Amino acid sequence: MKNTLFILLFLVGCSPKFLPQAATRVEPLPKGKYAHRPTEGSGMEVPIDTVTAVDTLIHRLNGKWEFVETGKAYYIGYTDDMYSIAAHGETAIKPLMEFLKSSATPQGKYGVVYTLHLIGINSVVAGRFYEEFTSKKARQALLSLLNSSELSPAVIHLLMRDPWQSDVPNYFTLLAKPSDNSWILVNALKLQNLPGLPIQQERNIPKRISETVFPYPRVIHRTRLEEKVAAEESKLSSDDEQILGILQAIKSLNRPDIHVENALFHEKKFWGRWSTEFGCKNCIGVGGEVLSIATFLENIDESRIQYYLNAEGLTICTSETARQLLVEWWNAQSDAFKMRFQVDKADPAINNMRIGY
């Protein structure tokens, strides 16, 4: 009887519930493996670290890493450690997510996001017009981070490089509630080729509006130090001041068919592009003394400014207004329409229109 009791206790103690949880095992890589990092010119070979344990490589993401300069804004300069982790493929996803939830610093969290993306594209960086995302598991891991107000802008920024149709319902779920990140969700949806989208109807703008010109109120750009001081004093950047001046010039036209939402003049930031490695897009890069409505609207794709058309004409609006219009539009769509967005790839109509975010 005693022996039987001892055996039972031993078996219970050895059950998975009571045993300490082992770390996720990732098989070592074959030696002599390389990845290719594209840069301006021919690129460079990245030797894959086949000696260091993947958990150690992942924990290095907590360090002060920096992206490698590639010479092209559309080539992300993933670090050597990121390439070495990504070389393990989908087996590295679980330890990356465990690290993210347990011991990652803010720097480490962003390192996880970018490494997941590198796994998702099978370490093949293209960037400008086409960059295929091949791993559904890596994409699901990234999508699971959309509820993080800290990380969701970075996640969306990367997913936009290959906009899968199955992302659309996730974006609208997030748009249902106002958020500081609504602007990037709105911009992401503009890439999805959604029929009947109630904003950014560029092709439908009448010529009498699109060809309207106004004086170009150029702003003298400050030095980096001056910009830093301005930021500390909560002042608009030079680029944002430029946009504010343009909006004021459009407002001054006093056209009944061209409106500028008053709330825009209270915005603290216009250039909305989230990116730790590229910085903001330069301001409207055109010459001349005047600017047209069409040229202005063509150059605000990465901003927090949106626009829409109605019977009264063109309205330039905030991302919050655009968010409300989009949510109302999506809620009015049929279930059959929404079921169309279950495809794990981009709409074929935009395969040749990919933007190198």
mmCIF file of C-alpha atoms in Angstrom, residues 205 209 214 243 246-247 250-251 253 257-265 270 293 296-297 300 303-309 313-319 321-322:
data_model
loop_
_atom_site.group_PDB
_atom_site.id
_atom_site.type_symbol
_atom_site.label_atom_id
_atom_site.label_comp_id
_atom_site.label_asym_id
_atom_site.label_seq_id
_atom_site.Cartn_x
_atom_site.Cartn_y
_atom_site.Cartn_z
ATOM 1 C CA ILE A 205 -12.360 65.607 -57.477
ATOM 2 C CA ILE A 209 -11.340 72.210 -57.377
ATOM 3 C CA PHE A 214 -3.059 79.550 -54.130
ATOM 4 C CA ILE A 243 1.386 72.435 -43.538
ATOM 5 C CA ILE A 246 -0.855 75.821 -46.533
ATOM 6 C CA LEU A 247 -4.120 75.028 -44.733
ATOM 7 C CA ILE A 250 -6.562 77.265 -48.626
ATOM 8 C CA LYS A 251 -8.979 78.547 -45.990
ATOM 9 C CA LEU A 253 -9.588 81.252 -50.653
ATOM 10 C CA ASP A 257 -16.801 74.283 -52.546
ATOM 11 C CA ILE A 258 -13.461 73.956 -50.687
ATOM 12 C CA HIS A 259 -13.630 73.572 -46.914
ATOM 13 C CA VAL A 260 -10.956 73.173 -44.241
ATOM 14 C CA GLU A 261 -12.179 71.672 -40.980
ATOM 15 C CA ASN A 262 -11.566 74.121 -38.134
ATOM 16 C CA ALA A 263 -10.297 71.323 -35.872
ATOM 17 C CA LEU A 264 -7.223 70.985 -38.122
ATOM 18 C CA PHE A 265 -5.955 74.361 -36.928
ATOM 19 C CA PHE A 270 0.424 67.064 -39.134
ATOM 20 C CA ILE A 293 -5.087 71.695 -54.416
ATOM 21 C CA PHE A 296 -1.116 69.351 -52.044
ATOM 22 C CA LEU A 297 -3.450 66.354 -51.692
ATOM 23 C CA ILE A 300 -0.081 64.176 -47.801
ATOM 24 C CA SER A 303 0.114 62.673 -42.825
ATOM 25 C CA ARG A 304 -2.695 63.009 -40.306
ATOM 26 C CA ILE A 305 -4.682 65.070 -42.823
ATOM 27 C CA GLN A 306 -7.540 63.456 -44.736
ATOM 28 C CA TYR A 307 -10.213 64.653 -47.138
ATOM 29 C CA TYR A 308 -13.585 63.652 -48.568
ATOM 30 C CA LEU A 309 -16.137 64.759 -51.152
ATOM 31 C CA GLY A 313 -17.551 69.977 -52.520
ATOM 32 C CA LEU A 314 -14.176 69.069 -50.987
ATOM 33 C CA THR A 315 -13.553 68.989 -47.245
ATOM 34 C CA ILE A 316 -10.025 68.689 -45.837
ATOM 35 C CA CYS A 317 -10.428 67.101 -42.418
ATOM 36 C CA THR A 318 -8.777 65.481 -39.423
ATOM 37 C CA SER A 319 -8.062 61.772 -39.074
ATOM 38 C CA THR A 321 -13.396 62.788 -38.872
ATOM 39 C CA ALA A 322 -12.076 60.272 -41.404
#
